[in-house]
Amino acid sequence: MSDTTIIQLFVFMLAGFVGIQTIHRIPPLLHTPLMAATNAISGISLVAALVLAGSGEGWLAGLLGAIAVACATANIVGGFLITDRMLAMFNRRPNPKNGATP
Amino acid sequence: MTHTIIQLAYLGAALLFISALRALGHPDTARRGMQFAAFGMAVAVAATLLDARIVSWQWIVAGLIVGTVAGYPLGMHIKMTAMPQRIALSHAFGALAASLVGIGEYAHGLVHGTLTSFQTASLGFEVLFGSLTVTGSLMAFGKLQEILPGRPLLFRGQNWLNLGLIVLAAAALVAEIVTPGHPLVFGSMAVLAALVGVLFVLPIGGADMPVVVSLLNSYAGLAAVATGFALDNTILIVVGALDGLSGFILSMAMSRAMNRSFANVLFGAFGAAPTVDAAAAGGASGEMVATSAEDAALRLAYASRVVMVPGYGLAVSQAQHQIRELGELIEKRGGEVRYAIHPVAGRMPGHMNVLLAEAGVPYDKLIDMEEINEKFADTDISVVVGANDVVNPAARTNAASPIYGMPILKVADSKAVLVLKRGRGTGFSGVENDLFVDPKTSMLFGDARASLAELGSEVKIA
């Protein structure tokens, strides 16, 4: 294993601890927005898809990359929008706008 | 230089992502945090476009356009009741992206002869978890969307078949790590994993979906971690770890709330229809006492502390707005109304909170199980709507009951209970509910939505 790999394992381990600490603090009230949010954030795999799609190594790599780019982009765009939509609904006061919809 | 800029952009993005999860700790800060995260995402993606390995643009542009066009309606036009299947679908998207990147990078390494054992291992894990999650999530989507039958599909030797397939896939992965460069072995591993994904979700019924959806979230995260290791991409490792852990923590919380051990969940042995011997379970004895909307409304109108207990039946009959209206009418008459939310009241973690928030219930009235359980003793009347097993006192008192040990809302502690129920049948687990025959319980039979509306108009004139 190279030094890079070792450093990456450290990063993985530390990110894991940060994750546990952070996620345990999130109340059950917001668990659905949390899932939508992690979905949106995990769209960061777009950066790997972009490199594959733009590698110029023939149409197969391009096509696989393009599908991956489309999937990840859909998660980013849809994920951030729906998380924002949900979080906008959590108000302290009764929201007449929400309440009015049948 | 460009490389440094890209890495620094990733570092900034990681900081914003973690801060966003931190901000999700409270509803007041959550929205702003996620907006910063979206900004971080934009910066990371823009920086990646500077990467020297990107030499052609047509596939990138095509993918970005298709993804944006598909993503916008997935964000703006999905109903909140459809959230579980929408999340399942985006797990499939995320995992498909990871799998395809894995396959593409494998092919790249194969052509250039640069595949090392370590890289093959990372790519292998990526494709293994990726394809398992793709098919598993699509199955979950199909069940939640009711394209596929929601009931568990069982056959003999199911667990052995699953186990056999997992062993085969793992063997293929090991063979490929030992001597990299056999596309056929790599491909069959992907196919086997995809099969496992289908078979894994097949025996799981609709009510167990909260666990499955969270678990698939976790697998999608692990696939992202493997991508990060394969491509030396630190931000993928960080985000994948956060995603994987979040899914893992949620599935643990869900399985605890459903009274299943996590091992039971991991090995897919759940979802089987419980066979209940009503006699051995000490089925409830006594008669249910039916009441009229008029009488019930009178008691609600003069109660000073009311707790609403919504269950999945409420969401099924789309009665969120009716329950909110009833709550507001009681408050107008001076009563205090709160909502008791069981962790598995919806079809995914926290689903019921979103449904009630959408209907306009202020979030500080939505109380988690642990907190509200202390307050039932001071409650004049609890209104149970479309919930059954999660309020069954047998879970605390009857060791022979199949739901014994399951954390429940202690509705039976309140001074009086009103249960809105479609008919006299048992709940999902098939267990009789002692609460319904308790002397202080009155039953109001009928469709939840119609009953709530009727109660509302009666409270108004009471």
XYZ file of C-alpha atoms in Angstrom:
564
model
C 0.000 0.000 0.000
C 1.273 3.436 -0.900
C 1.493 6.396 1.441
C -1.442 7.982 -0.366
C -3.588 4.981 0.444
C -2.626 5.158 4.099
C -3.526 8.851 4.219
C -6.823 8.049 2.532
C -7.565 5.432 5.169
C -6.926 8.075 7.829
C -9.285 10.452 6.025
C -11.917 7.711 5.835
C -11.619 6.933 9.522
C -11.760 10.576 10.629
C -14.647 11.371 8.296
C -16.435 8.402 9.821
C -16.056 9.792 13.335
C -17.171 13.251 12.244
C -20.140 11.616 10.556
C -21.199 9.676 13.644
C -20.920 12.745 15.881
C -22.789 14.969 13.456
C -25.543 12.604 12.424
C -26.385 11.531 15.966
C -27.208 15.164 16.712
C -29.850 15.331 14.005
C -33.325 14.951 15.549
C -35.771 12.345 14.145
C -37.861 15.363 13.127
C -35.420 15.962 10.264
C -34.534 12.405 9.261
C -36.305 12.559 5.920
C -34.588 15.831 4.940
C -31.336 14.220 6.123
C -31.778 11.354 3.672
C -32.606 13.746 0.863
C -29.592 15.872 1.828
C -27.101 13.000 1.888
C -28.518 11.944 -1.454
C -27.859 15.377 -2.892
C -24.385 15.619 -1.375
C -23.424 12.136 -2.581
C -24.019 13.523 -6.078
C -20.403 14.675 -5.669
C -19.588 11.447 -7.538
C -20.337 13.726 -10.494
C -16.688 14.828 -10.313
C -15.538 11.274 -11.094
C -18.170 10.916 -13.808
C -17.065 14.176 -15.458
C -13.485 12.951 -15.752
C -14.641 9.658 -17.303
C -17.058 11.345 -19.725
C -14.447 13.842 -20.864
C -11.542 11.413 -21.098
C -11.852 11.165 -24.897
C -11.143 7.419 -24.847
C -13.704 6.309 -27.357
C -17.452 6.293 -27.450
C -17.947 3.553 -24.829
C -16.150 5.449 -22.054
C -17.938 8.569 -23.237
C -21.365 6.952 -23.136
C -20.851 5.311 -19.729
C -19.499 8.607 -18.449
C -22.404 10.583 -19.894
C -24.967 8.287 -18.227
C -23.079 8.589 -14.944
C -22.955 12.389 -15.331
C -26.708 12.470 -15.995
C -27.509 10.287 -12.954
C -25.289 12.267 -10.594
C -26.552 15.607 -11.916
C -30.158 14.495 -11.464
C -29.364 13.638 -7.833
C -27.656 16.970 -7.218
C -30.315 19.136 -8.861
C -33.287 17.148 -7.586
C -31.744 16.456 -4.199
C -30.910 20.032 -3.252
C -34.246 21.320 -4.573
C -36.364 18.795 -2.689
C -34.358 19.204 0.522
C -34.883 22.944 0.356
C -38.581 22.454 -0.385
C -38.946 20.191 2.640
C -36.957 22.366 5.020
C -39.028 25.391 3.998
C -42.080 23.573 5.402
C -40.679 23.311 8.918
C -41.938 26.490 10.536
C -42.347 27.430 14.147
C -45.631 29.242 13.507
C -48.585 27.786 11.621
C -47.958 28.483 7.979
C -51.105 29.742 6.259
C -49.587 29.167 2.839
C -48.933 25.500 3.530
C -52.195 25.090 5.340
C -54.273 26.516 2.538
C -53.438 23.805 0.025
C -56.113 21.121 0.034
C -1.276 24.461 -10.158
C -4.631 23.433 -11.576
C -4.427 20.267 -9.527
C -3.958 22.302 -6.348
C -6.905 24.562 -7.190
C -9.137 21.518 -7.713
C -8.049 19.910 -4.453
C -8.579 23.143 -2.513
C -12.042 23.473 -4.035
C -12.799 19.928 -2.824
C -11.523 20.799 0.632
C -13.850 23.809 0.778
C -16.751 21.721 -0.469
C -16.115 19.052 2.183
C -16.130 21.755 4.859
C -19.456 23.108 3.616
C -20.992 19.615 3.392
C -20.060 18.755 6.961
C -21.314 22.148 8.165
C -24.579 21.480 6.334
C -25.055 18.196 8.205
C -24.259 20.076 11.383
C -26.887 22.686 10.502
C -29.431 19.885 9.997
C -29.337 19.488 13.770
C -31.981 22.183 14.059
C -34.857 23.200 11.759
C -33.986 26.894 12.046
C -30.459 26.497 10.697
C -30.970 23.560 8.354
C -32.124 25.426 5.281
C -29.272 27.926 5.213
C -26.751 25.124 5.767
C -28.024 23.180 2.783
C -27.884 26.273 0.592
C -24.203 26.648 1.488
C -23.700 22.973 0.662
C -25.255 23.513 -2.760
C -22.804 26.353 -3.311
C -19.933 24.072 -2.264
C -21.134 21.490 -4.760
C -21.178 24.073 -7.555
C -17.611 25.141 -6.728
C -16.359 21.532 -6.637
C -17.976 20.712 -9.990
C -16.714 23.902 -11.625
C -13.177 23.222 -10.395
C -13.303 19.660 -11.746
C -13.951 21.014 -15.227
C -10.379 22.421 -15.115
C -9.006 18.866 -14.801
C -6.301 18.157 -17.384
C -7.744 14.718 -18.125
C -10.892 16.276 -19.580
C -10.223 16.663 -23.294
C -13.641 16.336 -24.917
C -16.889 18.006 -23.984
C -19.784 16.553 -25.979
C -20.546 13.678 -23.562
C -20.225 15.947 -20.546
C -22.616 18.524 -21.935
C -25.118 15.842 -22.979
C -25.026 14.257 -19.508
C -25.367 17.567 -17.698
C -28.370 18.590 -19.797
C -30.172 15.254 -19.429
C -29.455 15.171 -15.681
C -30.724 18.691 -15.090
C -33.881 18.088 -17.097
C -34.539 14.863 -15.161
C -33.539 16.301 -11.791
C -35.709 19.409 -11.797
C -39.077 17.573 -11.647
C -37.577 15.108 -9.128
C -36.977 18.114 -6.912
C -39.982 20.316 -7.549
C -42.935 18.154 -8.551
C -42.741 15.102 -6.298
C -45.480 14.867 -3.666
C -44.344 14.520 -0.065
C -46.300 11.275 0.273
C -44.175 9.876 -2.577
C -40.917 10.767 -0.807
C -39.878 7.173 0.076
C -39.994 5.936 -3.511
C -38.365 9.119 -4.740
C -35.454 8.599 -2.343
C -35.214 4.936 -3.389
C -35.011 6.038 -7.023
C -32.224 8.498 -6.329
C -30.264 5.802 -4.485
C -30.516 3.833 -7.724
C -29.254 6.871 -9.687
C -26.339 7.465 -7.355
C -25.345 3.808 -7.350
C -25.665 3.566 -11.134
C -23.317 6.537 -11.507
C -20.810 4.853 -9.167
C -21.081 1.492 -10.959
C -20.616 3.016 -14.393
C -17.608 5.031 -13.264
C -16.193 1.824 -11.790
C -16.725 -0.120 -14.997
C -15.351 2.731 -17.101
C -12.218 3.077 -14.983
C -11.738 -0.689 -15.014
C -11.913 -0.687 -18.819
C -9.456 2.215 -18.890
C -7.026 0.323 -16.688
C -7.482 -2.819 -18.761
C -6.677 -1.061 -22.037
C -3.646 0.718 -20.626
C -2.502 -2.284 -18.596
C -2.280 -0.221 -15.414
C -4.573 -2.259 -13.151
C -3.012 -2.955 -9.791
C -4.497 -5.317 -7.247
C -5.388 -2.436 -4.954
C -7.124 -0.477 -7.671
C -8.999 -3.586 -8.793
C -10.104 -4.199 -5.232
C -11.450 -0.650 -4.914
C -13.161 -0.740 -8.293
C -14.493 -4.194 -7.477
C -16.071 -3.052 -4.221
C -17.441 -0.021 -6.003
C -19.153 -2.091 -8.688
C -20.230 -4.768 -6.201
C -22.005 -2.324 -3.860
C -23.071 -0.168 -6.782
C -24.903 -2.780 -8.810
C -26.415 -4.371 -5.696
C -27.800 -0.968 -4.738
C -29.071 -0.190 -8.244
C -31.282 -3.264 -8.502
C -32.191 -3.280 -4.812
C -33.298 0.349 -4.969
C -35.265 -0.203 -8.146
C -37.062 -3.101 -6.441
C -37.775 -0.922 -3.401
C -39.000 1.827 -5.719
C -41.286 -0.645 -7.494
C -42.753 -1.868 -4.223
C -43.251 1.600 -2.760
C -44.741 2.911 -6.003
C -46.934 -0.215 -6.049
C -45.750 -1.262 -9.495
C -44.617 -4.491 -7.828
C -46.691 -6.314 -5.216
C -45.953 -4.797 -1.803
C -46.339 -8.062 0.089
C -43.232 -10.157 0.789
C -42.403 -12.726 -1.900
C -41.015 -15.825 -0.262
C -39.781 -19.172 -1.504
C -37.947 -22.091 0.026
C -34.191 -21.809 0.393
C -34.281 -18.070 -0.249
C -31.608 -17.230 2.302
C -29.340 -20.036 1.105
C -29.662 -18.881 -2.494
C -28.834 -15.297 -1.466
C -25.893 -16.462 0.593
C -24.630 -18.647 -2.275
C -24.811 -15.738 -4.713
C -23.003 -13.414 -2.303
C -20.247 -16.011 -1.824
C -19.912 -16.428 -5.598
C -19.705 -12.667 -6.139
C -17.117 -12.348 -3.364
C -15.119 -15.226 -4.870
C -15.132 -13.498 -8.260
C -13.906 -10.309 -6.596
C -11.088 -12.139 -4.793
C -10.034 -13.927 -8.000
C -9.940 -10.598 -9.793
C -7.872 -8.976 -7.034
C -5.347 -11.812 -7.078
C -4.907 -11.715 -10.849
C -6.427 -8.507 -12.233
C -7.421 -8.155 -15.863
C -10.185 -10.682 -16.543
C -13.185 -8.662 -17.714
C -15.395 -11.754 -17.750
C -14.814 -12.405 -14.043
C -15.308 -8.717 -13.249
C -18.509 -8.625 -15.306
C -19.999 -11.730 -13.741
C -19.317 -10.253 -10.322
C -21.375 -7.204 -11.289
C -24.213 -9.375 -12.605
C -24.222 -11.560 -9.474
C -24.339 -8.476 -7.249
C -27.251 -7.108 -9.268
C -29.096 -10.411 -8.765
C -28.445 -10.273 -5.029
C -29.970 -6.772 -4.991
C -33.201 -8.079 -6.505
C -33.403 -11.131 -4.258
C -32.558 -9.115 -1.170
C -35.558 -6.799 -1.480
C -37.972 -9.450 -2.827
C -38.919 -10.930 0.585
C -39.464 -7.542 2.231
C -42.941 -6.184 2.811
C -44.126 -2.595 2.538
C -44.037 -1.833 6.255
C -40.361 -2.830 6.499
C -39.332 -0.361 3.818
C -37.918 2.275 6.216
C -35.093 -0.103 7.087
C -34.441 -1.093 3.482
C -34.363 2.446 2.150
C -31.895 3.507 4.854
C -29.731 0.454 4.318
C -29.538 1.080 0.567
C -28.520 4.644 1.393
C -25.640 3.157 3.348
C -24.589 0.860 0.479
C -24.667 3.746 -1.993
C -22.311 5.599 0.367
C -19.930 2.630 0.531
C -19.844 2.499 -3.266
C -18.812 6.167 -3.252
C -16.044 5.471 -0.719
C -14.672 2.721 -2.960
C -14.744 5.134 -5.917
C -12.704 7.580 -3.886
C -10.060 4.961 -3.101
C -9.916 3.785 -6.715
C -9.500 7.284 -8.129
C -7.413 8.854 -5.333
C -10.274 11.257 -4.756
C -10.455 12.371 -1.136
C -13.781 14.193 -1.289
C -15.516 11.041 -2.501
C -14.112 9.193 0.500
C -15.338 11.882 2.894
C -18.810 12.196 1.375
C -19.170 8.454 0.944
C -18.285 7.915 4.598
C -20.860 10.493 5.709
C -23.508 9.034 3.412
C -22.769 5.457 4.364
C -22.800 6.217 8.081
C -25.948 8.260 7.901
C -27.729 5.383 6.196
C -26.286 2.933 8.697
C -27.328 4.997 11.731
C -30.820 5.475 10.328
C -31.280 1.794 9.560
C -30.178 0.921 13.087
C -32.656 3.432 14.509
C -35.397 2.058 12.282
C -34.758 -1.572 13.111
C -34.742 -0.694 16.803
C -38.070 1.089 16.405
C -39.490 -1.968 14.651
C -38.230 -4.403 17.239
C -35.830 -6.244 14.929
C -32.187 -6.909 15.612
C -29.793 -5.338 13.164
C -28.314 -8.733 12.246
C -31.815 -9.813 11.378
C -32.003 -6.823 9.057
C -28.586 -7.289 7.445
C -29.223 -10.858 6.434
C -32.540 -10.105 4.864
C -34.408 -12.539 7.057
C -37.032 -9.946 7.847
C -40.254 -9.120 6.110
C -41.723 -12.563 6.536
C -45.339 -12.339 7.621
C -45.224 -13.151 11.338
C -47.217 -16.206 12.216
C -49.142 -15.242 15.273
C -50.875 -17.597 17.594
C -53.456 -15.235 19.013
C -54.171 -17.486 21.996
C -50.518 -17.853 22.987
C -50.036 -14.132 22.507
C -52.722 -13.604 25.088
C -55.037 -11.768 22.737
C -56.990 -8.888 24.132
C -60.110 -9.814 25.973
C -63.065 -7.479 26.300
C -65.194 -5.398 24.033
C -64.386 -2.306 22.040
C -66.629 0.600 22.974
C -67.825 2.548 19.954
C -68.606 6.245 20.231
C -70.143 8.902 18.004
C -68.351 11.866 16.478
C -70.639 14.172 18.439
C -69.719 12.713 21.847
C -66.027 12.479 20.997
C -65.954 16.075 19.750
C -67.524 17.295 22.968
C -64.730 15.729 24.982
C -62.060 17.125 22.660
C -63.578 20.602 22.826
C -63.351 20.697 26.610
C -59.980 18.934 27.000
C -57.048 21.098 28.052
C -54.243 18.775 26.850
C -54.656 16.726 23.685
C -52.066 14.520 21.963
C -52.611 13.436 18.369
C -51.054 10.086 17.477
C -50.865 9.780 13.686
C -49.914 6.473 12.073
C -49.416 5.341 8.530
C -53.182 4.972 8.099
C -53.397 8.773 8.315
C -51.063 9.181 5.358
C -52.899 6.493 3.393
C -56.179 8.349 3.674
C -54.432 11.709 3.025
C -55.906 13.175 6.201
C -52.935 15.371 7.261
C -54.865 18.573 6.609
C -57.944 17.371 8.467
C -55.922 16.479 11.558
C -54.214 19.888 11.487
C -57.590 21.645 11.179
C -59.001 19.633 14.069
C -55.944 20.514 16.132
C -56.342 24.216 15.392
C -60.024 24.147 16.306
C -59.207 22.537 19.661
C -56.503 25.165 20.234
C -58.967 27.918 19.437
C -61.080 26.645 22.309
C -58.115 26.850 24.668
C -56.788 23.295 24.528
C -53.124 22.500 24.002
C -52.449 20.140 21.083
C -49.278 18.183 20.377
C -48.411 15.438 17.924
C -46.674 12.231 19.020
C -44.430 10.890 16.272
C -43.262 7.266 16.366
C -40.021 6.707 14.397
C -41.730 4.314 11.982
C -44.993 6.215 11.614
C -44.318 6.647 7.875
C -42.670 4.679 5.113
C -39.203 6.124 5.706
C -37.349 7.693 8.659
C -39.039 10.937 9.682
C -41.681 10.735 6.966
C -44.650 11.618 9.209
C -42.936 14.843 10.339
C -42.619 16.005 6.741
C -46.233 15.122 5.962
C -47.531 17.093 8.951
C -45.148 20.003 8.353
C -46.451 20.150 4.796
C -50.002 20.301 6.123
C -48.939 23.369 8.140
C -48.354 21.941 11.628
C -45.616 24.012 13.354
C -42.570 21.823 13.978
C -42.403 22.580 17.708
C -45.674 20.669 18.104
C -44.177 17.550 16.487
C -42.733 15.626 19.430
C -40.452 12.585 19.234
C -41.428 9.366 20.948
C -39.021 9.595 23.883
C -40.016 13.118 24.792
C -43.775 12.715 24.425
C -43.858 9.451 26.361
C -43.218 11.356 29.581
C -46.176 13.606 28.886
C -48.964 11.083 28.289
C -49.772 10.861 32.003
C -50.795 14.566 31.980
C -52.784 14.206 28.780
C -56.565 14.495 28.983
C -57.238 12.722 25.735
C -55.066 11.056 23.091
C -56.396 10.763 19.570
C -54.984 7.737 17.734
C -55.439 7.991 13.971
C -54.518 5.040 11.765
C -51.895 3.708 14.189
C -52.065 0.286 15.787
C -48.953 -1.712 16.688
C -46.989 1.392 17.730
C -49.516 2.079 20.523
C -50.100 -1.516 21.632
C -49.364 -1.797 25.382
C -48.662 -5.527 24.911
C -45.230 -4.465 23.643
C -44.434 -3.477 27.235
C -46.546 -5.831 29.306
C -46.963 -9.153 27.499
C -43.754 -11.160 27.043
C -45.586 -13.694 24.865
C -46.606 -11.085 22.321
C -44.659 -11.070 19.034
C -44.195 -7.317 19.327
C -42.913 -7.555 22.916
C -39.980 -5.178 23.425
C -40.884 -2.841 20.587
C -40.681 0.807 21.705
C -44.190 2.224 21.692
C -46.004 5.461 22.343
C -47.427 5.104 25.861
C -50.875 6.254 24.840
C -52.438 3.967 27.437
C -51.054 6.288 30.157
C -53.292 9.168 29.150
C -56.569 9.827 30.972
C -58.733 8.936 27.983
C -58.099 7.609 24.502
C -60.031 8.107 21.299
C -59.131 5.711 18.484
C -60.082 6.478 14.887
C -60.036 3.232 12.991
C -61.395 1.901 9.736
C -62.689 -1.378 11.136
C -62.202 -3.877 13.920
C -59.256 -5.755 12.348
C -55.745 -6.246 13.718
C -52.667 -4.233 12.761
C -49.792 -5.042 10.430
C -48.340 -7.633 12.763
C -51.711 -9.345 13.200
C -51.647 -8.806 16.948
C -54.734 -7.908 18.944
C -54.462 -4.518 20.610
C -55.255 -4.304 24.329
C -55.521 -0.538 24.042
C -58.687 -0.809 21.974
C -60.553 -2.751 24.666
C -59.249 -0.642 27.541
C -62.207 0.797 29.522
C -60.927 4.363 28.994
C -60.740 3.933 25.218
C -63.566 4.838 22.860
C -63.526 3.804 19.233
C -64.726 5.951 16.348
C -65.033 3.690 13.322
C -64.814 4.960 9.763
C -62.430 6.470 7.223
C -59.829 8.606 9.036
C -60.271 11.600 6.773
C -64.065 11.653 7.032
C -63.988 11.065 10.802
C -61.495 13.879 11.393
C -63.503 16.291 9.274
C -66.660 15.348 11.169
C -64.920 15.797 14.519
C -63.743 19.202 13.336
C -67.201 20.440 12.444
C -68.602 19.064 15.714
C -65.867 20.767 17.777
C -66.722 24.038 16.027
C -70.329 23.946 17.274
C -69.669 22.254 20.615
